[in-house]
Amino acid sequence: MYRQILDPVAGSLAWSSLVAAIPLLALFVLLGILRMTAWLAALISLAVALVVAIVVYPMPAAPAFLAAAEGAAFGFFPILWIVLNAIWIYNMTVHTGHFDVLRRSFAKVSDDQRIQGVIIAFSFGALLEALAGFGTPVAITSVMLIALGFKPLKAATVALVANTAPVAFGALAVPITTLATVTNLPLHDLSAMVGRQTPVLGVFVPLALVFIIDGKRGIRQTWPGALVCGVVFAVAQFAVSNYVSAPLTDIIASLLSAGAMVLFLRVWTPAESYVEGGGVPVTGAAAVAGGSDRQAGASTATMEQPPRNPGGGGSDRGEYDRPAEVFRAYAPYLIIIAVFALAQIPALKDALTSVTKTFNWPGLHIQSAAGKASTLPQFKLDWLDAAGTLLVIAGLLTIPVIRIRPARALRAYGATYRQLATAIVTVMAVLALAYVMNASGQTATLGTWMAGAGGAFALISPILGWLGVAVTGSDTSSNSLFGALQVVAAQKAGLSATLLSAANSSGGVLGKMISPQNLAIAAAAVGMSGKEGDLFRRVLVWSLVFVAVMCLLVYLQSTSALAWMVP
């Protein structure tokens, strides 16, 4: 039994925190400054975390390596299990040409890529986040943007930045329900509080997306549409989280924002229609489609993008797709929605979870610094209820609908694993690093040190959640790590426990875009594996700006200025 020690360096929490941060600093320096390939940076940082755990804390080598193994297993299931199957469904639609039909359908809503980016990355991405989470929105929306003519780096950047405001209520509000469990605070209070923080992000994220796509001109020409989408999403997120249901929050908000945008486009259009120039592969995700097509003797299509057309009118305007083909193009996503919705029916959910197995990771026994048994070694194998398994079911149902031969679908499945090989290594290594830091006490050291800030902790409380998600890639995991710590810090500082616990989740969503796990998913999806450092530099500024806004908001909510917002 290993018992965590929070101040192993000279009995000082501050010095111990500096040492505990070394693995994270190594990871971000290797990625962002040295531009090292993500999988190699993750493996090196994992080795650093193991050395700190064994030499400094000191954690025996056996449990340290067992913790790394558990983290790697969790990285594959359920996280990679979701991404792999989501990309597989996409690749099947590329093979059959239905993704081109979907692209043309979106283009008919608006031939302006700035508007398309908001609808797909923000509204549709929020719906995917609501139903599945865990990287699915980034994986799917980035390749959808590629198919619409976005350059790979820009598509991945837009998808990552868009995957912020919806995250706290993602995967049917699992982060919020987890937070309620670890803090023993009422679920409704936490849902309401988060619903009074993240909508602020929802208003501005669509504006950030059009700026990423087309700079200041994008803001100047498309702000009315972006603002309508953001405001409708924000109002719906606030209303549903406070007065209806936490699990339904993002589902309703995403659908209303997309609907509002479509309706608004009937009475308003940008002064100029923006389309990027240059030719890019249709299957930027991949090489999976291209690789499998090459195996099948087919060629990979290349889509030449038209130049910017000030008067409107994209290259697809003259093309006509039969209604049946348009339906088949949307069918995979409709099937995904239907499968995930049906899985929430109590009787079906009980049946799916009846085979779930929860067990302690063999040989791993850990106590917290307070002497309580840690839940970290508990591994939940919900193989039938997992989002990835539901995506497999959706994929199997998609096969006859889009009329792809089963043998070709199977080849696409194998090719998906080959396409994501480096991403698989990266995600498993990053989660192994996170588990080593959590098990040894490095994460708790950092959190406890930050919690010692007293009343000023309200200002940095979101940073703790941001740090947790940056390490683990999951708002749920960050809430598990730091939720209880936020309550303790709030009690010591005389602040609202509900406010600071919610701040952990709201701040955490802004660490999602810089998480190496999500960076690897995005890079692999657009065919840029090995370029995660480039992505990191593109999104880091947005992450820091938004988390600074969240810190200021939470601080004001802790004072008389905005205390009325705390339930």
Coordinates of C-alpha atoms in Angstrom, one line a residue:
M1 CA 0.0 0.0 0.0
Y2 CA 1.5 3.3 -1.1
R3 CA 0.5 6.4 0.8
Q4 CA 0.8 9.7 -0.9
I5 CA 3.1 12.4 0.4
L6 CA 2.3 15.9 -0.7
D7 CA 5.5 17.7 0.4
P8 CA 8.4 15.3 -0.3
V9 CA 10.9 18.0 -1.1
A10 CA 12.3 19.5 2.1
G11 CA 8.9 19.3 3.6
S12 CA 7.9 22.3 1.5
L13 CA 4.7 22.3 -0.5
A14 CA 6.0 25.1 -2.8
W15 CA 9.3 23.3 -3.6
S16 CA 7.5 20.1 -4.1
S17 CA 5.1 21.8 -6.5
L18 CA 7.9 23.0 -8.6
V19 CA 9.3 19.4 -8.9
A20 CA 5.8 18.0 -9.5
A21 CA 5.3 20.4 -12.4
I22 CA 8.4 19.1 -14.2
P23 CA 6.6 16.4 -16.3
L24 CA 4.0 18.9 -17.5
L25 CA 6.6 21.5 -18.3
A26 CA 8.6 18.9 -20.2
L27 CA 5.6 17.9 -22.2
F28 CA 4.6 21.4 -23.2
V29 CA 8.2 22.5 -23.9
L30 CA 8.8 19.5 -26.1
L31 CA 5.6 20.1 -28.0
G32 CA 5.4 23.9 -28.2
I33 CA 9.0 25.0 -28.3
L34 CA 11.1 22.1 -29.6
R35 CA 8.2 21.0 -31.9
M36 CA 8.8 17.4 -31.1
T37 CA 6.4 14.8 -32.5
A38 CA 3.6 14.3 -29.9
W39 CA 4.0 10.6 -29.4
L40 CA 7.7 10.9 -28.6
A41 CA 7.1 14.0 -26.4
A42 CA 4.5 12.1 -24.5
L43 CA 6.7 9.1 -24.0
I44 CA 9.6 11.2 -22.8
S45 CA 7.3 13.1 -20.4
L46 CA 5.9 9.9 -19.1
A47 CA 9.5 8.7 -18.3
V48 CA 10.1 12.0 -16.5
A49 CA 6.9 11.6 -14.5
L50 CA 8.0 8.0 -13.5
V51 CA 11.4 9.3 -12.4
V52 CA 9.8 12.1 -10.2
A53 CA 7.3 9.6 -8.8
I54 CA 10.0 7.0 -7.9
V55 CA 12.9 9.1 -6.9
V56 CA 11.3 12.2 -5.3
Y57 CA 8.0 11.2 -3.8
P58 CA 9.0 8.3 -3.3
M59 CA 6.6 5.8 -4.9
P60 CA 7.8 2.2 -5.3
A61 CA 8.6 1.3 -8.9
A62 CA 6.0 -1.5 -9.1
P63 CA 2.9 0.7 -8.3
A64 CA 4.3 3.5 -10.4
F65 CA 4.5 1.3 -13.5
L66 CA 1.1 -0.3 -12.7
A67 CA -0.5 3.2 -12.5
A68 CA 1.0 4.0 -15.9
A69 CA -0.4 0.7 -17.3
E70 CA -3.9 1.6 -16.0
G71 CA -3.7 5.0 -17.5
A72 CA -2.6 3.6 -20.9
A73 CA -5.5 1.2 -20.7
F74 CA -7.9 4.0 -19.9
G75 CA -6.5 5.9 -22.8
F76 CA -7.5 3.2 -25.2
F77 CA -10.8 2.4 -23.5
P78 CA -13.0 4.4 -23.4
I79 CA -11.2 7.4 -25.1
L80 CA -9.6 6.0 -28.2
W81 CA -12.4 3.5 -28.5
I82 CA -14.7 6.5 -29.2
V83 CA -12.4 8.3 -31.6
L84 CA -11.5 5.2 -33.7
N85 CA -15.1 4.3 -34.3
A86 CA -16.1 7.9 -35.0
I87 CA -13.4 8.2 -37.6
W88 CA -14.4 4.8 -39.1
I89 CA -17.9 6.0 -39.7
Y90 CA -16.6 9.1 -41.4
N91 CA -14.2 7.1 -43.5
M92 CA -17.0 4.9 -44.8
T93 CA -18.9 8.0 -45.9
V94 CA -15.8 9.2 -47.8
H95 CA -15.5 5.8 -49.6
T96 CA -19.1 6.0 -50.8
G97 CA -19.0 9.6 -51.7
H98 CA -21.7 10.6 -49.3
F99 CA -19.4 12.9 -47.5
D100 CA -19.2 15.0 -50.6
V101 CA -22.9 15.1 -50.7
L102 CA -23.0 16.3 -47.1
R103 CA -20.4 18.9 -47.9
R104 CA -22.5 20.2 -50.8
S105 CA -25.6 20.2 -48.5
F106 CA -23.9 22.4 -45.9
A107 CA -22.6 24.6 -48.7
K108 CA -26.2 25.3 -49.8
V109 CA -27.0 26.6 -46.3
S110 CA -24.3 29.1 -46.9
D111 CA -21.4 29.1 -49.4
D112 CA -19.4 31.2 -46.9
Q113 CA -16.8 29.1 -45.1
R114 CA -16.9 31.3 -42.0
I115 CA -20.6 30.5 -41.5
Q116 CA -20.0 26.9 -42.3
G117 CA -17.3 26.8 -39.7
V118 CA -19.6 28.1 -37.0
I119 CA -22.5 25.8 -37.8
I120 CA -20.3 22.7 -38.1
A121 CA -17.6 23.2 -35.5
F122 CA -19.7 25.0 -32.9
S123 CA -23.3 23.9 -33.2
F124 CA -22.9 20.4 -34.7
G125 CA -19.8 19.9 -32.6
A126 CA -21.8 20.8 -29.5
L127 CA -24.4 18.2 -30.4
L128 CA -21.6 15.6 -30.7
E129 CA -20.1 16.7 -27.4
A130 CA -23.6 16.4 -25.8
L131 CA -24.0 12.8 -27.0
A132 CA -20.5 11.4 -26.8
G133 CA -17.7 13.8 -25.8
F134 CA -14.2 12.5 -25.2
G135 CA -12.7 13.9 -28.4
T136 CA -15.6 12.8 -30.8
P137 CA -16.5 16.4 -31.8
V138 CA -12.9 17.3 -32.6
A139 CA -12.4 14.1 -34.6
I140 CA -15.6 14.5 -36.7
T141 CA -16.0 18.2 -37.2
S142 CA -12.3 18.7 -38.2
V143 CA -12.7 16.3 -41.1
M144 CA -16.0 17.8 -42.1
L145 CA -14.3 21.2 -42.4
I146 CA -11.6 19.6 -44.4
A147 CA -14.2 18.3 -46.8
L148 CA -15.6 21.8 -47.1
G149 CA -12.2 23.1 -48.3
F150 CA -10.6 24.2 -45.1
K151 CA -6.8 23.8 -44.9
P152 CA -5.9 21.0 -42.4
L153 CA -4.2 23.2 -39.8
K154 CA -7.1 25.7 -39.8
A155 CA -9.7 23.0 -39.7
A156 CA -8.1 21.4 -36.6
T157 CA -7.7 24.8 -34.9
V158 CA -11.3 25.7 -35.5
A159 CA -12.5 22.3 -34.2
L160 CA -10.4 22.6 -31.1
V161 CA -11.4 26.1 -30.2
A162 CA -15.0 25.4 -30.8
N163 CA -14.9 22.4 -28.4
T164 CA -15.0 24.6 -25.3
A165 CA -18.3 26.0 -24.1
P166 CA -20.2 22.7 -24.6
V167 CA -17.7 20.5 -22.7
A168 CA -18.9 21.0 -19.2
F169 CA -22.3 19.5 -20.1
G170 CA -20.8 17.0 -22.6
A171 CA -21.5 13.3 -22.7
L172 CA -24.9 13.9 -21.2
A173 CA -23.5 16.1 -18.4
V174 CA -21.2 13.4 -17.1
P175 CA -18.6 16.0 -15.9
I176 CA -21.3 17.7 -13.8
T177 CA -22.7 14.5 -12.3
T178 CA -19.2 13.4 -11.5
L179 CA -18.5 16.7 -9.8
A180 CA -21.7 16.3 -7.7
T181 CA -20.6 12.8 -6.7
V182 CA -17.1 13.8 -5.5
T183 CA -18.1 17.0 -3.8
N184 CA -21.4 15.8 -2.2
L185 CA -23.0 19.0 -3.5
P186 CA -26.5 19.1 -5.1
L187 CA -26.4 18.3 -8.8
H188 CA -28.9 21.0 -9.6
D189 CA -26.9 23.7 -7.8
L190 CA -23.7 22.7 -9.7
S191 CA -25.6 22.6 -13.0
A192 CA -27.1 26.0 -12.4
M193 CA -23.8 27.5 -11.4
V194 CA -21.9 26.2 -14.4
G195 CA -24.9 27.4 -16.5
R196 CA -24.1 30.9 -15.3
Q197 CA -20.5 30.7 -16.3
T198 CA -20.0 28.8 -19.6
P199 CA -22.7 30.7 -21.5
V200 CA -20.3 33.7 -21.4
L201 CA -17.9 31.6 -23.4
G202 CA -20.8 30.5 -25.7
V203 CA -21.4 34.1 -26.8
F204 CA -17.8 34.8 -27.8
V205 CA -16.6 31.4 -29.2
P206 CA -18.4 31.7 -32.6
L207 CA -16.8 35.2 -33.0
A208 CA -13.4 33.7 -32.2
L209 CA -14.0 31.0 -34.9
V210 CA -14.7 33.5 -37.7
F211 CA -11.6 35.5 -36.6
I212 CA -9.5 32.3 -36.8
I213 CA -10.9 31.6 -40.3
D214 CA -10.7 35.1 -41.8
G215 CA -9.2 37.5 -39.3
K216 CA -10.6 41.0 -38.6
R217 CA -12.5 41.0 -41.9
G218 CA -14.3 37.8 -40.8
I219 CA -15.5 39.6 -37.6
R220 CA -16.5 42.7 -39.6
Q221 CA -18.5 40.8 -42.2
T222 CA -20.0 38.0 -40.2
W223 CA -20.5 39.2 -36.6
P224 CA -24.3 39.3 -36.9
G225 CA -24.5 35.6 -37.7
A226 CA -21.9 34.6 -35.3
L227 CA -23.5 36.6 -32.5
V228 CA -27.0 35.1 -33.2
C229 CA -25.5 31.6 -33.0
G230 CA -23.6 32.4 -29.8
V231 CA -26.3 34.2 -28.0
V232 CA -29.0 31.6 -28.8
F233 CA -26.6 28.9 -27.6
A234 CA -25.8 30.8 -24.4
V235 CA -29.4 31.6 -23.5
A236 CA -30.5 28.0 -24.1
Q237 CA -27.5 26.6 -22.1
F238 CA -28.4 28.9 -19.2
A239 CA -32.1 28.2 -19.3
V240 CA -31.9 24.4 -19.7
S241 CA -29.1 23.9 -17.1
N242 CA -31.0 26.0 -14.5
Y243 CA -34.6 25.1 -15.1
V244 CA -34.8 21.9 -17.2
S245 CA -32.1 19.2 -17.1
A246 CA -28.3 19.1 -17.0
P247 CA -28.0 16.1 -19.4
L248 CA -30.2 17.8 -22.0
T249 CA -28.4 21.1 -21.8
D250 CA -26.1 20.9 -24.8
I251 CA -28.5 18.8 -26.9
I252 CA -31.1 21.6 -26.8
A253 CA -28.6 24.5 -27.0
S254 CA -26.8 23.0 -30.0
L255 CA -30.0 22.3 -32.0
L256 CA -31.5 25.8 -31.2
S257 CA -28.3 27.6 -32.2
A258 CA -28.1 25.7 -35.5
G259 CA -31.8 26.3 -36.2
A260 CA -31.4 30.0 -35.3
M261 CA -28.4 30.3 -37.6
V262 CA -30.3 28.7 -40.6
L263 CA -33.3 30.9 -40.1
F264 CA -31.2 34.1 -39.7
L265 CA -29.4 33.3 -43.0
R266 CA -32.8 33.6 -44.8
V267 CA -32.8 37.3 -44.0
W268 CA -29.1 38.1 -43.8
T269 CA -26.0 37.1 -45.7
P270 CA -22.4 38.4 -45.4
A271 CA -21.4 41.2 -47.7
E272 CA -18.8 38.9 -49.3
S273 CA -18.7 35.1 -49.5
Y274 CA -15.4 33.7 -48.2
V275 CA -13.9 30.5 -49.6
E276 CA -10.3 29.6 -49.1
G277 CA -8.1 29.3 -52.2
G278 CA -5.8 26.4 -53.1
G279 CA -6.4 22.7 -53.5
V280 CA -6.6 20.3 -50.6
P281 CA -7.4 16.6 -50.4
V282 CA -11.0 15.8 -49.7
T283 CA -9.9 13.2 -47.2
G284 CA -7.6 15.3 -45.1
A285 CA -8.4 12.9 -42.2
A286 CA -6.8 10.8 -43.9
A287 CA -5.1 8.9 -45.3
V288 CA -7.3 6.2 -44.2
A289 CA -9.7 6.9 -47.0
G290 CA -6.9 7.4 -49.5
G291 CA -5.0 4.4 -48.2
S292 CA -7.9 2.1 -48.3
D293 CA -9.0 3.4 -51.7
R294 CA -5.5 2.7 -53.0
Q295 CA -5.8 -0.8 -51.8
A296 CA -9.1 -1.1 -53.5
G297 CA -7.6 0.2 -56.8
A298 CA -9.4 3.6 -56.6
S299 CA -7.8 7.0 -56.6
T300 CA -8.1 9.6 -53.9
A301 CA -10.1 12.6 -55.1
T302 CA -8.7 16.1 -54.9
M303 CA -11.0 19.0 -54.5
E304 CA -9.8 22.3 -56.1
Q305 CA -11.1 25.1 -54.1
P306 CA -12.5 28.1 -56.0
P307 CA -11.1 31.6 -55.3
R308 CA -13.0 34.0 -53.1
N309 CA -16.2 35.0 -54.8
P310 CA -17.3 38.4 -53.6
G311 CA -20.7 38.0 -55.2
G312 CA -21.4 34.6 -53.6
G313 CA -21.8 31.3 -55.3
G314 CA -19.5 28.4 -54.5
S315 CA -18.3 25.7 -56.8
D316 CA -21.0 23.3 -55.8
R317 CA -23.9 25.6 -56.5
G318 CA -24.7 24.1 -59.9
E319 CA -24.6 20.5 -58.6
Y320 CA -27.7 18.6 -57.7
D321 CA -27.9 15.7 -55.3
R322 CA -31.0 13.5 -55.3
P323 CA -33.0 13.7 -52.0
A324 CA -32.3 10.0 -51.3
E325 CA -28.6 10.6 -51.5
V326 CA -28.8 13.7 -49.3
F327 CA -30.7 11.6 -46.7
R328 CA -28.0 8.9 -46.9
A329 CA -25.3 11.6 -46.4
Y330 CA -27.0 12.7 -43.2
A331 CA -28.1 9.2 -42.1
P332 CA -24.8 8.2 -40.2
Y333 CA -25.2 11.3 -38.0
L334 CA -28.9 10.8 -37.5
I335 CA -28.2 7.2 -36.6
I336 CA -25.6 8.2 -34.1
I337 CA -28.0 10.6 -32.5
A338 CA -30.8 8.0 -32.4
V339 CA -28.5 5.3 -31.0
F340 CA -27.2 7.6 -28.2
A341 CA -30.7 8.8 -27.5
L342 CA -32.2 5.3 -27.2
A343 CA -29.3 4.3 -25.0
Q344 CA -30.6 6.8 -22.4
I345 CA -34.0 5.2 -22.1
P346 CA -34.0 3.7 -18.5
A347 CA -34.8 0.2 -19.5
L348 CA -32.2 0.1 -22.3
K349 CA -29.6 1.8 -20.2
D350 CA -30.1 -0.7 -17.4
A351 CA -29.7 -3.5 -19.9
L352 CA -26.5 -2.0 -21.3
T353 CA -25.0 -1.3 -17.9
S354 CA -25.9 -4.7 -16.5
V355 CA -22.8 -6.2 -18.0
T356 CA -20.5 -3.4 -16.8
K357 CA -17.5 -4.7 -14.7
T358 CA -15.7 -2.5 -12.2
F359 CA -12.5 -3.9 -10.6
N360 CA -9.4 -2.8 -8.9
W361 CA -6.3 -2.7 -11.1
P362 CA -4.3 -5.7 -10.2
G363 CA -1.5 -5.0 -7.7
L364 CA -2.2 -1.3 -7.4
H365 CA -3.1 -0.1 -3.9
I366 CA -3.0 3.6 -3.0
Q367 CA -3.9 5.7 -0.1
S368 CA -4.4 9.5 -0.2
A369 CA -2.3 11.7 2.0
A370 CA -5.1 11.7 4.5
G371 CA -4.9 7.9 4.7
K372 CA -8.1 7.2 2.7
A373 CA -8.2 4.5 0.1
S374 CA -7.9 6.0 -3.4
T375 CA -10.4 5.3 -6.1
L376 CA -7.8 5.7 -8.8
P377 CA -7.1 1.9 -9.1
Q378 CA -10.8 1.2 -9.8
F379 CA -11.2 0.5 -13.5
K380 CA -14.7 0.6 -15.1
L381 CA -15.1 -1.7 -18.1
D382 CA -18.5 -0.6 -19.4
W383 CA -17.9 -2.3 -22.7
L384 CA -21.5 -2.4 -23.9
D385 CA -22.6 1.0 -22.6
A386 CA -19.5 2.8 -23.7
A387 CA -19.8 5.6 -26.3
G388 CA -17.4 3.8 -28.5
T389 CA -19.5 0.7 -28.5
L390 CA -22.6 2.7 -29.3
L391 CA -20.6 4.1 -32.3
V392 CA -19.8 0.6 -33.4
I393 CA -23.5 -0.2 -33.4
A394 CA -24.2 3.1 -35.3
G395 CA -21.5 2.1 -37.8
L396 CA -23.0 -1.3 -38.4
L397 CA -26.4 0.3 -38.9
T398 CA -24.8 2.8 -41.3
I399 CA -23.3 0.1 -43.6
P400 CA -26.6 -0.9 -45.3
V401 CA -28.0 2.6 -45.3
I402 CA -25.1 4.1 -47.3
R403 CA -24.7 0.9 -49.3
I404 CA -21.1 0.2 -48.7
R405 CA -20.0 -3.4 -49.1
P406 CA -19.2 -5.1 -45.7
A407 CA -15.8 -6.2 -46.9
R408 CA -15.0 -2.6 -47.8
A409 CA -16.3 -1.4 -44.5
L410 CA -14.0 -3.9 -42.7
R411 CA -11.0 -2.7 -44.8
A412 CA -11.8 0.9 -43.8
Y413 CA -11.9 -0.2 -40.1
G414 CA -8.5 -1.7 -40.3
A415 CA -7.2 1.3 -42.2
T416 CA -8.5 3.6 -39.5
Y417 CA -6.3 1.9 -36.9
R418 CA -3.3 2.4 -39.2
Q419 CA -4.1 6.0 -39.8
L420 CA -4.4 6.7 -36.0
A421 CA -1.4 4.6 -35.0
T422 CA 0.7 7.6 -33.7
A423 CA -2.3 9.2 -32.1
I424 CA -3.0 5.9 -30.2
V425 CA 0.5 5.9 -28.8
T426 CA 0.2 9.6 -27.9
V427 CA -3.1 9.3 -26.1
M428 CA -2.1 6.2 -24.2
A429 CA 1.2 7.8 -23.1
V430 CA -0.5 11.0 -22.0
L431 CA -3.1 9.2 -19.9
A432 CA -0.3 7.0 -18.5
L433 CA 1.5 10.2 -17.5
A434 CA -1.7 11.6 -15.9
Y435 CA -2.2 8.4 -13.9
V436 CA 1.4 8.4 -12.6
M437 CA 1.1 12.0 -11.5
N438 CA -2.3 11.3 -9.9
A439 CA -1.2 8.1 -8.2
S440 CA 2.1 9.4 -6.8
G441 CA 0.6 12.6 -5.5
Q442 CA 2.2 15.0 -7.9
T443 CA -1.2 16.3 -9.0
A444 CA -2.5 16.7 -5.5
T445 CA 0.7 18.6 -4.5
L446 CA 0.0 21.1 -7.3
G447 CA -3.6 21.5 -6.4
T448 CA -3.0 21.8 -2.6
W449 CA -0.3 24.4 -3.1
M450 CA -2.7 26.5 -5.3
A451 CA -5.5 26.1 -2.8
G452 CA -3.3 27.8 -0.2
A453 CA -4.0 31.2 -1.8
G454 CA -6.8 32.0 0.6
G455 CA -9.4 34.5 -0.7
A456 CA -7.5 35.1 -3.9
F457 CA -8.1 31.4 -4.7
A458 CA -11.4 32.4 -6.4
L459 CA -9.2 34.1 -9.0
I460 CA -7.1 31.1 -9.7
S461 CA -9.7 28.4 -9.1
P462 CA -10.6 27.9 -12.8
I463 CA -6.8 27.5 -13.5
L464 CA -6.9 24.3 -11.4
G465 CA -9.6 22.8 -13.6
W466 CA -7.8 24.1 -16.7
L467 CA -4.6 22.3 -15.5
G468 CA -6.5 19.1 -14.8
V469 CA -8.1 19.0 -18.3
A470 CA -4.8 20.0 -19.9
V471 CA -3.2 16.9 -18.3
T472 CA -6.0 14.4 -18.7
G473 CA -7.9 15.7 -21.7
S474 CA -11.2 15.2 -19.8
D475 CA -13.4 17.6 -17.8
T476 CA -14.8 14.6 -16.0
S477 CA -11.3 13.5 -14.9
S478 CA -10.4 17.0 -13.8
N479 CA -13.5 17.2 -11.7
S480 CA -12.7 13.8 -10.2
L481 CA -9.2 15.1 -9.3
F482 CA -9.9 18.5 -8.0
G483 CA -13.6 18.7 -7.2
A484 CA -13.2 17.8 -3.5
L485 CA -10.1 20.0 -3.2
Q486 CA -12.1 23.0 -4.5
V487 CA -14.6 22.4 -1.7
V488 CA -11.9 22.3 1.0
A489 CA -10.2 25.4 -0.4
A490 CA -13.6 27.2 -0.4
Q491 CA -14.2 26.3 3.2
K492 CA -10.8 27.5 4.3
A493 CA -11.2 30.8 2.4
G494 CA -14.8 31.4 3.4
L495 CA -16.0 31.2 -0.2
S496 CA -19.0 29.4 -1.9
A497 CA -18.2 25.7 -2.4
T498 CA -20.7 25.6 -5.2
L499 CA -19.0 28.5 -7.0
L500 CA -15.5 27.1 -6.8
S501 CA -16.5 23.5 -7.6
A502 CA -18.4 24.8 -10.7
A503 CA -15.3 27.0 -11.6
N504 CA -13.3 23.8 -11.7
S505 CA -15.5 22.5 -14.5
S506 CA -16.0 25.8 -16.3
G507 CA -12.2 26.5 -16.2
G508 CA -11.5 23.0 -17.2
V509 CA -13.3 23.3 -20.6
L510 CA -10.6 25.8 -21.7
G511 CA -7.8 23.3 -21.1
K512 CA -9.4 20.9 -23.6
M513 CA -7.9 22.6 -26.7
I514 CA -4.3 22.3 -25.4
S515 CA -4.6 18.8 -24.0
P516 CA -2.0 16.6 -25.8
Q517 CA -4.7 14.0 -26.1
N518 CA -7.0 16.3 -28.0
L519 CA -4.1 17.7 -30.0
A520 CA -3.2 14.2 -31.1
I521 CA -6.8 13.4 -32.1
A522 CA -7.1 16.6 -34.1
A523 CA -3.8 16.2 -35.8
A524 CA -4.5 12.6 -36.8
A525 CA -8.0 13.5 -38.0
V526 CA -6.7 16.0 -40.5
G527 CA -3.6 14.0 -41.6
M528 CA -1.1 16.1 -39.6
S529 CA 0.3 13.5 -37.2
G530 CA 3.6 14.8 -35.9
K531 CA 2.5 18.5 -36.2
E532 CA 0.8 18.7 -32.8
G533 CA 3.3 21.4 -31.8
D534 CA 2.1 23.6 -34.6
L535 CA -1.5 23.1 -33.4
F536 CA -0.5 23.8 -29.8
R537 CA 0.9 27.2 -30.6
R538 CA -2.2 28.1 -32.6
V539 CA -4.6 27.3 -29.8
L540 CA -2.6 28.2 -26.7
V541 CA -3.3 31.9 -27.0
W542 CA -7.1 31.3 -27.2
S543 CA -6.9 29.0 -24.2
L544 CA -5.1 31.5 -22.1
V545 CA -7.3 34.4 -23.1
F546 CA -10.5 32.5 -22.4
V547 CA -9.3 31.1 -19.1
A548 CA -8.3 34.6 -18.0
V549 CA -11.9 35.8 -18.8
M550 CA -13.2 32.8 -16.7
C551 CA -10.9 33.6 -13.8
L552 CA -12.2 37.2 -13.8
L553 CA -15.8 36.1 -14.0
V554 CA -15.4 33.6 -11.1
Y555 CA -13.6 36.2 -9.0
L556 CA -16.4 38.8 -9.5
Q557 CA -19.0 36.1 -8.7
S558 CA -17.1 35.6 -5.4
T559 CA -17.5 39.3 -4.5
S560 CA -20.5 41.5 -4.1
A561 CA -20.3 42.6 -7.7
L562 CA -21.7 39.4 -9.1
A563 CA -22.6 37.4 -5.9
W564 CA -26.2 37.4 -7.0
M565 CA -25.3 34.9 -9.7
V566 CA -24.4 32.2 -7.2
P567 CA -27.4 29.9 -6.4

